[in-house]
């Protein structure tokens, strides 16, 4: 970055070079110059199949690029986890069973009815047996994701 006071000796108010800078211009879009602020210069290449570089005055590139899933490299993730050991414990769970004579409460449009069920499904609260302290391990990997397709990654250019 050049201080403005120093540039006053090098360029006139219109951006035209003075003295040893004669023939140079500040390219900020004034006085017929291209606006090159925040852009890289790219040389013309008539042999390149990419028309972006073969025509004078073309602009392109991006300040920011957000990749789509198809543009991300194809990849997967692995994972591994382990619970910490817990003391002696049991777990509660609900069991659905089919048996004669289960006590059930059935909601109706007028309220709640209760009675005995014959060969009906009943939900019964149960508890596992006590077990000693232990931990659990889990590991695996995700499926592949990403299409490895090309994306625009050139900075803004002129």
Coordinates of C-alpha atoms in Angstrom, one line a residue:
X1 CA 0.0 0.0 0.0
X2 CA 1.4 3.4 -1.0
X3 CA 0.6 6.5 1.0
X4 CA -1.5 9.0 -0.9
X5 CA 1.1 11.8 -0.4
X6 CA 3.7 9.8 -2.2
X7 CA 1.4 9.0 -5.1
X8 CA 0.8 12.7 -5.6
X9 CA 4.3 13.0 -6.9
X10 CA 4.0 10.0 -9.2
X11 CA 0.5 10.5 -10.7
X12 CA -1.7 13.5 -11.5
X13 CA -5.3 13.8 -10.4
X14 CA -6.5 11.8 -13.4
X15 CA -4.3 8.8 -12.6
X16 CA -1.7 9.5 -15.4
X17 CA 1.9 8.9 -14.5
X18 CA 4.3 11.8 -14.0
X19 CA 8.1 11.9 -14.5
X20 CA 9.6 8.5 -14.5
X21 CA 6.1 7.1 -14.3
X22 CA 5.1 8.7 -17.6
X23 CA 3.0 6.3 -19.7
X24 CA 1.7 4.5 -16.6
X25 CA -1.9 4.9 -15.4
X26 CA -3.8 4.1 -12.2
X27 CA -6.3 1.5 -13.4
X28 CA -9.3 2.4 -11.2
X29 CA -11.9 2.7 -14.0
X30 CA -11.4 6.5 -14.5
X31 CA -10.4 8.0 -17.8
X32 CA -11.0 4.9 -19.9
X33 CA -8.7 2.7 -17.8
X34 CA -10.0 -0.7 -16.7
X35 CA -10.9 -1.0 -13.0
X36 CA -8.4 -3.5 -11.7
X37 CA -9.0 -2.8 -8.0
X38 CA -9.2 -6.2 -6.3
X39 CA -8.3 -8.1 -9.5
X40 CA -5.4 -10.1 -10.8
X41 CA -4.1 -9.5 -14.3
X42 CA -4.2 -12.5 -16.6
X43 CA -2.2 -12.5 -19.8
X44 CA -4.0 -13.2 -23.2
X45 CA -3.5 -16.7 -24.4
X46 CA -4.9 -17.3 -27.9
X47 CA -3.9 -21.0 -27.8
X48 CA -5.9 -21.8 -24.6
X49 CA -9.2 -23.5 -25.2
X50 CA -10.7 -21.5 -22.4
X51 CA -12.2 -18.4 -24.0
X52 CA -11.8 -16.6 -20.7
X53 CA -8.1 -16.1 -21.5
X54 CA -8.2 -15.7 -25.2
X55 CA -10.2 -12.5 -25.5
X56 CA -8.9 -9.1 -24.4
X57 CA -10.9 -7.5 -21.7
X58 CA -12.6 -10.6 -20.3
X59 CA -13.3 -10.6 -16.6
X60 CA -14.0 -13.5 -14.3
X61 CA -13.2 -15.4 -11.1
X62 CA -14.9 -15.2 -7.8
X63 CA -14.3 -13.5 -4.4
X64 CA -15.7 -16.5 -2.6
X65 CA -16.5 -20.1 -3.5
X66 CA -19.0 -22.3 -1.7
X67 CA -18.7 -25.9 -2.9
X68 CA -21.7 -28.0 -3.6
X69 CA -21.8 -31.6 -2.5
X70 CA -21.1 -32.6 -6.2
X71 CA -18.0 -30.4 -6.2
X72 CA -16.5 -31.8 -3.0
X73 CA -13.9 -34.5 -3.4
X74 CA -15.4 -38.0 -2.9
X75 CA -14.7 -39.0 0.6
X76 CA -16.0 -40.9 3.7
X77 CA -15.6 -40.5 7.5
X78 CA -14.8 -43.2 10.1
X79 CA -15.8 -42.9 13.7
X80 CA -15.2 -44.7 16.9
X81 CA -16.7 -44.1 20.3
X82 CA -16.8 -45.8 23.7
X83 CA -19.0 -45.1 26.7
X84 CA -17.4 -44.8 30.1
X85 CA -17.9 -47.7 32.6
X86 CA -21.0 -47.3 34.8
X87 CA -21.6 -48.9 38.1
X88 CA -23.9 -51.8 38.7
X89 CA -27.2 -50.9 37.1
X90 CA -30.4 -52.1 35.3
X91 CA -32.6 -50.6 32.6
X92 CA -36.3 -50.1 32.4
X93 CA -38.2 -50.9 29.1
X94 CA -41.7 -51.5 27.8
X95 CA -42.6 -54.9 26.5
X96 CA -45.5 -55.6 24.2
X97 CA -47.0 -59.0 24.9
X98 CA -50.1 -61.0 23.8
X99 CA -51.7 -62.7 26.7
X100 CA -55.1 -63.4 28.2
X101 CA -56.2 -61.3 31.2
X102 CA -53.9 -58.2 30.8
X103 CA -55.2 -55.2 32.6
X104 CA -55.7 -52.4 30.0
X105 CA -57.0 -48.9 30.0
X106 CA -58.5 -48.0 26.6
X107 CA -59.4 -44.4 25.6
X108 CA -62.9 -44.0 24.1
X109 CA -64.6 -41.0 22.6
X110 CA -66.6 -40.6 25.9
X111 CA -63.7 -41.0 28.3
X112 CA -61.5 -43.9 29.4
X113 CA -62.7 -47.5 29.9
X114 CA -60.8 -50.2 31.7
X115 CA -61.1 -53.9 32.0
X116 CA -59.4 -57.2 31.1
X117 CA -58.1 -58.0 27.6
X118 CA -58.5 -61.4 26.1
X119 CA -55.8 -62.3 23.5
X120 CA -55.0 -58.6 23.1
X121 CA -51.7 -56.8 23.0
X122 CA -50.6 -55.4 26.4
X123 CA -47.7 -53.1 27.2
X124 CA -45.9 -54.2 30.3
X125 CA -43.2 -52.3 32.0
X126 CA -40.2 -54.4 32.7
X127 CA -36.7 -54.0 34.2
X128 CA -33.5 -55.8 33.0
X129 CA -31.4 -57.8 35.5
X130 CA -28.7 -56.0 37.4
X131 CA -25.4 -56.0 35.6
X132 CA -21.9 -55.2 36.7
X133 CA -20.0 -52.1 35.6
X134 CA -19.2 -52.1 31.9
X135 CA -18.8 -49.9 28.8
X136 CA -19.9 -50.1 25.2
X137 CA -17.8 -49.5 22.0
X138 CA -19.1 -48.5 18.6
X139 CA -17.2 -47.9 15.4
X140 CA -18.0 -47.6 11.7
X141 CA -17.8 -45.4 8.6
X142 CA -20.1 -43.4 6.6
X143 CA -20.8 -44.0 2.9
X144 CA -19.0 -42.1 0.2
X145 CA -20.2 -38.5 -0.5
X146 CA -18.9 -35.9 -2.9
X147 CA -18.8 -36.0 -6.7
X148 CA -15.3 -34.6 -7.3
X149 CA -16.6 -32.3 -10.1
X150 CA -14.6 -29.2 -11.0
X151 CA -15.5 -25.8 -9.7
X152 CA -14.5 -22.2 -10.4
X153 CA -11.6 -21.4 -8.0
X154 CA -9.9 -18.5 -9.8
X155 CA -9.7 -15.2 -7.9
X156 CA -11.3 -12.1 -9.6
X157 CA -9.2 -11.4 -12.7
X158 CA -9.1 -9.1 -15.7

